[in-house]
Amino acid sequence: MNLIMQEENITTYKGFRVDDTAEWHLTVYISEKGMSAYLKNVENPLEQIVTLFSESWKSDERSLLDNIENAVYDHPQLLDDFSTDIVVAAPRCLWIPAEIADGREELAAEYRKIYPSSEDDIFFDAVGDMRCVYSLASGLPSFMRRTLSGARIRSQQGLLVSRFMENVADMPRLYVNIRQDEADMLLFDGKKLLLASTHPWREQTDLLYNVLNIMEVYKLDSENTMVSLSGLKEVKTEFMKELREYVTYVMLTTLPSGFSKSDIPLGAALVMSRLSQRS
C-alpha cells in the first residue's frame, strides 16, 4: 500500500488492500474532464475515505468514452465486488415533470428534441415528481453495464436537487456549485424546482453574468433572494465577495460533515454522506 497524500479525513492511495468488499462502498465520479473513485467503509463511519484515483483530461467528446474506459481498466480494483454508486456530471440534462412524460421512451423522445442522441445513450433519474434525463458519452451506458453491472447511476444535478430542495427558506434560493470550467445552478422557490442547469465559465465575470441573468429572467429581488455557493475553494470565496455587491444574501453552502475541506466533488460527497447516515 503506497500512501500519496493525506488531508483531513481524506486519504489518497495508489493501491488499497480490501479484505472484505462488503465492508466498503465504491463511489465513482465521471465528468467530461475527468474521473475519480472513492472507497468508504460502511461498517465503520470513522474510517478514512480512500481516494483510489483521480484523473483529468481535456474535454473532447470524440475521446471521452476511450478516456473513461482506460481509467477503469487502468484501475482494475473498480471491478471488484463492491456496492457501487456512479455519479455522472452531465451538462446536457433535461428536467421533465412526471405528469408530462414518465416512461423511458416518452422521456427519451422529449430529450432528443433538444439533445440529439441515441436512446441507448440516455440515463434517467427520478427526483420526487420530476424526471432528470441526461447523457454524457455515446456508448457509456452499455460500457457501465458490462463492467460495473449493478451500480446505481445518478446525475450530479439530480443529487444536488435532492439535497437542496429540502432546505426550505422564506425566499427563493439559488445554489451555485462551481467546478472546473462549469457551474451547476439550481433555483428553488420553497420546495419547487424552478431551474437546474450547467453553465460553462472561464472568468469570474461569466459566473456573475449567469447568476444575474437568472435573477432577471425569474424576476428575483436582489434583497430577497439567497445565493449559496459551493465548489472550488478559491473561486467561490472571491466570487462571494464580488456577488455581495449585487445580492444581499450570499453565503457558502453547508456541506456534509467531513467534506468541507476536501476536494471530493459535491455529488460524490453527497453519496458518501448518505452512507454515513445509514451506518
Coordinates of C-alpha atoms in Angstrom, one line a residue:
M1 CA 0.0 0.0 0.0
N2 CA 1.6 3.3 -1.1
L3 CA 0.4 6.4 0.6
I4 CA 0.5 9.5 -1.6
M5 CA -1.4 12.2 0.2
Q6 CA -3.4 12.8 3.4
E7 CA -5.6 15.8 4.1
E8 CA -8.1 16.0 7.0
N9 CA -10.1 12.7 6.8
I10 CA -9.4 12.2 3.1
T11 CA -6.6 9.8 2.1
T12 CA -5.3 9.1 -1.4
Y13 CA -3.6 5.8 -2.3
K14 CA -2.1 4.2 -5.4
G15 CA -3.4 0.9 -4.1
F16 CA -5.5 -0.1 -1.2
R17 CA -5.9 -3.6 0.2
V18 CA -9.5 -4.6 0.9
D19 CA -10.0 -7.9 2.7
D20 CA -13.8 -7.8 2.6
T21 CA -15.5 -5.8 -0.2
A22 CA -18.8 -6.0 1.7
E23 CA -17.4 -3.5 4.3
W24 CA -16.7 -0.9 1.6
H25 CA -18.8 1.1 -0.8
L26 CA -17.3 2.4 -4.1
T27 CA -18.3 5.8 -5.4
V28 CA -17.2 6.7 -9.0
Y29 CA -17.4 10.3 -10.3
I30 CA -17.3 10.9 -14.1
S31 CA -17.4 14.1 -16.0
E32 CA -16.3 15.4 -19.4
K33 CA -13.0 16.4 -17.9
G34 CA -12.0 13.6 -15.6
M35 CA -12.9 10.7 -13.4
S36 CA -12.2 9.7 -9.8
A37 CA -13.1 6.9 -7.4
Y38 CA -13.5 6.7 -3.6
L39 CA -14.0 3.9 -1.1
K40 CA -15.9 4.4 2.2
N41 CA -16.1 1.9 5.0
V42 CA -19.8 1.3 5.6
E43 CA -19.1 -0.7 8.8
N44 CA -17.0 2.0 10.5
P45 CA -18.0 5.6 9.7
L46 CA -14.9 6.9 11.4
E47 CA -12.6 5.1 8.9
Q48 CA -10.9 7.5 6.5
I49 CA -12.3 7.8 3.0
V50 CA -9.9 6.4 0.5
T51 CA -9.3 8.1 -2.9
L52 CA -8.4 5.2 -5.3
F53 CA -7.5 7.6 -8.1
S54 CA -8.3 11.0 -9.7
E55 CA -7.6 11.6 -13.3
S56 CA -8.2 14.6 -15.6
W57 CA -8.2 15.0 -19.4
K58 CA -9.1 17.6 -22.0
S59 CA -12.8 17.8 -22.8
D60 CA -13.2 16.1 -26.1
E61 CA -16.5 14.3 -27.0
R62 CA -14.7 12.0 -29.5
S63 CA -12.2 10.6 -27.0
L64 CA -14.4 10.8 -23.8
L65 CA -15.5 7.1 -23.8
D66 CA -12.0 6.0 -24.5
N67 CA -10.7 8.0 -21.6
I68 CA -13.3 6.6 -19.3
E69 CA -12.7 3.0 -20.4
N70 CA -8.9 3.4 -20.0
A71 CA -9.4 4.8 -16.5
V72 CA -11.5 1.7 -15.5
Y73 CA -9.1 -0.8 -17.0
D74 CA -6.0 1.0 -15.5
H75 CA -7.6 0.6 -12.1
P76 CA -9.0 -2.9 -12.0
Q77 CA -9.9 -2.7 -8.3
L78 CA -13.0 -0.9 -9.6
L79 CA -14.2 -4.2 -10.9
D80 CA -14.1 -5.9 -7.5
D81 CA -17.4 -6.9 -5.9
F82 CA -18.2 -3.6 -4.2
S83 CA -21.6 -2.0 -3.8
T84 CA -21.2 1.0 -6.2
D85 CA -22.7 4.4 -7.0
I86 CA -21.7 6.2 -10.2
V87 CA -22.1 10.0 -10.2
V88 CA -22.3 11.4 -13.8
A89 CA -21.7 15.2 -14.1
A90 CA -23.5 15.6 -17.4
P91 CA -24.1 19.2 -18.6
R92 CA -26.8 18.0 -21.0
C93 CA -29.6 17.4 -18.5
L94 CA -33.3 17.9 -19.1
W95 CA -35.8 18.1 -16.3
I96 CA -39.3 16.9 -17.1
P97 CA -42.4 16.8 -14.8
A98 CA -43.7 13.2 -14.5
E99 CA -47.1 14.4 -15.5
I100 CA -45.7 15.4 -18.9
A101 CA -43.7 12.2 -19.5
D102 CA -42.7 9.3 -17.3
G103 CA -41.9 6.2 -19.3
R104 CA -38.4 5.8 -20.7
E105 CA -39.5 6.0 -24.3
E106 CA -41.5 9.2 -23.6
L107 CA -38.7 10.8 -21.7
A108 CA -36.1 9.9 -24.3
A109 CA -38.3 11.3 -27.0
E110 CA -38.5 14.6 -25.2
Y111 CA -34.8 14.7 -24.5
R112 CA -33.9 14.0 -28.1
K113 CA -35.9 17.0 -29.3
I114 CA -33.2 19.2 -27.6
Y115 CA -30.1 16.9 -27.4
P116 CA -29.7 14.6 -30.5
S117 CA -28.5 11.3 -29.2
S118 CA -29.3 7.5 -29.3
E119 CA -31.9 6.3 -26.8
D120 CA -29.3 3.7 -25.7
D121 CA -27.0 6.5 -24.5
I122 CA -29.6 8.2 -22.2
F123 CA -29.8 7.9 -18.4
F124 CA -32.8 8.6 -16.3
D125 CA -33.2 9.7 -12.6
A126 CA -36.4 10.2 -10.6
V127 CA -36.4 13.1 -8.1
G128 CA -39.8 13.5 -6.5
D129 CA -42.3 14.3 -9.2
M130 CA -39.5 15.4 -11.6
R131 CA -37.5 13.3 -14.0
C132 CA -33.9 14.1 -14.9
V133 CA -32.9 12.8 -18.3
Y134 CA -29.2 13.1 -19.3
S135 CA -26.3 11.7 -21.4
L136 CA -22.5 12.1 -21.3
A137 CA -20.8 9.9 -23.9
S138 CA -22.0 7.7 -26.7
G139 CA -21.7 4.1 -25.5
L140 CA -21.3 4.9 -21.8
P141 CA -24.4 3.1 -20.5
S142 CA -23.5 -0.1 -22.3
F143 CA -19.9 0.1 -21.0
M144 CA -21.2 0.6 -17.5
R145 CA -23.5 -2.4 -17.7
R146 CA -20.6 -4.6 -18.9
T147 CA -18.0 -3.5 -16.4
L148 CA -19.8 -2.1 -13.3
S149 CA -23.1 -4.1 -13.5
G150 CA -25.4 -3.5 -10.6
A151 CA -24.0 0.0 -9.9
R152 CA -26.6 2.7 -9.2
I153 CA -26.1 5.6 -11.6
R154 CA -27.1 9.1 -10.6
S155 CA -26.6 12.5 -12.2
Q156 CA -24.8 15.2 -10.3
Q157 CA -27.7 17.6 -10.9
G158 CA -30.2 15.0 -9.5
L159 CA -28.2 14.6 -6.3
L160 CA -27.9 18.3 -5.8
V161 CA -31.6 18.8 -6.4
S162 CA -32.5 16.0 -3.9
R163 CA -30.3 17.6 -1.3
F164 CA -31.1 21.3 -1.7
M165 CA -34.9 21.1 -2.3
E166 CA -35.2 20.2 1.4
N167 CA -33.5 23.4 2.6
V168 CA -36.8 25.4 2.7
A169 CA -36.4 29.2 3.3
D170 CA -38.7 32.2 3.2
M171 CA -37.1 33.5 0.0
P172 CA -36.1 32.0 -3.4
R173 CA -32.8 30.1 -3.2
L174 CA -30.1 29.9 -5.9
Y175 CA -27.4 27.3 -5.4
V176 CA -24.2 27.6 -7.5
N177 CA -21.8 24.7 -7.4
I178 CA -18.6 25.9 -9.1
R179 CA -16.5 23.2 -10.9
Q180 CA -13.5 23.5 -13.2
D181 CA -14.9 25.3 -16.3
E182 CA -18.5 24.6 -15.3
A183 CA -21.0 25.6 -12.7
D184 CA -24.2 23.9 -11.7
M185 CA -27.0 26.3 -10.9
L186 CA -30.2 25.3 -9.1
L187 CA -33.1 27.6 -8.3
F188 CA -35.9 26.8 -5.8
D189 CA -39.0 28.6 -4.6
G190 CA -39.8 26.7 -1.4
K191 CA -39.5 23.0 -2.4
K192 CA -40.4 23.8 -6.1
L193 CA -37.6 23.4 -8.5
L194 CA -37.6 26.4 -11.0
L195 CA -34.2 25.7 -12.7
A196 CA -31.4 23.2 -12.8
S197 CA -28.7 23.8 -15.4
T198 CA -25.0 23.6 -16.0
H199 CA -23.1 26.7 -17.4
P200 CA -19.6 26.9 -18.8
W201 CA -17.3 29.7 -17.5
R202 CA -13.8 30.9 -18.0
E203 CA -13.7 34.1 -16.0
Q204 CA -15.4 35.0 -12.8
T205 CA -17.4 37.6 -14.7
D206 CA -19.1 34.6 -16.5
L207 CA -20.3 33.3 -13.2
L208 CA -21.6 36.8 -12.3
Y209 CA -23.4 37.2 -15.6
N210 CA -25.1 33.8 -15.3
V211 CA -26.3 34.5 -11.7
L212 CA -27.6 38.0 -12.5
N213 CA -29.2 36.8 -15.7
I214 CA -31.1 34.0 -13.9
M215 CA -32.3 36.5 -11.4
E216 CA -33.5 38.8 -14.1
V217 CA -35.3 36.1 -16.1
Y218 CA -37.1 34.9 -12.9
K219 CA -37.7 38.4 -11.7
L220 CA -35.9 37.9 -8.4
D221 CA -35.4 40.7 -6.0
S222 CA -31.7 41.1 -5.1
E223 CA -32.7 41.9 -1.5
N224 CA -35.0 38.9 -1.1
T225 CA -33.0 36.1 -2.8
M226 CA -30.5 33.8 -1.2
V227 CA -27.5 32.7 -3.3
S228 CA -25.4 29.8 -1.8
L229 CA -22.0 28.9 -3.2
S230 CA -20.1 25.6 -3.2
G231 CA -17.3 24.1 -5.2
L232 CA -13.8 25.3 -6.0
K233 CA -12.5 26.9 -2.8
E234 CA -10.5 29.9 -4.1
V235 CA -13.1 30.8 -6.8
K236 CA -16.2 30.6 -4.5
T237 CA -14.5 32.8 -1.8
E238 CA -13.6 35.5 -4.3
F239 CA -16.9 35.3 -6.1
M240 CA -18.8 35.6 -2.9
K241 CA -17.1 39.0 -2.2
E242 CA -18.0 40.2 -5.7
L243 CA -21.6 38.9 -5.7
R244 CA -22.3 40.7 -2.4
E245 CA -22.1 44.0 -4.3
Y246 CA -25.3 42.9 -6.2
V247 CA -27.1 40.5 -3.9
T248 CA -27.8 41.0 -0.2
Y249 CA -27.8 37.3 1.0
V250 CA -24.8 35.5 -0.3
M251 CA -23.2 32.6 1.7
L252 CA -21.3 29.4 1.4
T253 CA -23.3 26.2 1.2
T254 CA -23.3 24.0 4.2
L255 CA -21.6 20.8 3.1
P256 CA -21.8 17.3 4.5
S257 CA -19.8 16.8 7.7
G258 CA -16.1 15.9 6.9
F259 CA -16.2 17.2 3.3
S260 CA -15.9 20.9 3.7
K261 CA -12.1 21.0 3.2
S262 CA -11.8 18.1 0.8
D263 CA -11.5 18.2 -3.0
I264 CA -14.1 15.5 -3.5
P265 CA -16.8 16.6 -6.0
L266 CA -20.0 17.6 -4.3
G267 CA -22.1 14.8 -6.0
A268 CA -19.7 12.1 -4.7
A269 CA -19.7 13.7 -1.3
L270 CA -23.5 13.6 -1.1
V271 CA -23.5 9.9 -1.9
M272 CA -20.9 9.1 0.8
S273 CA -22.6 11.3 3.4
R274 CA -25.8 9.3 2.9
L275 CA -23.8 6.1 3.6
S276 CA -22.6 7.7 6.9
Q277 CA -26.2 8.4 7.8
R278 CA -27.2 4.8 7.2
S279 CA -24.3 3.2 9.1

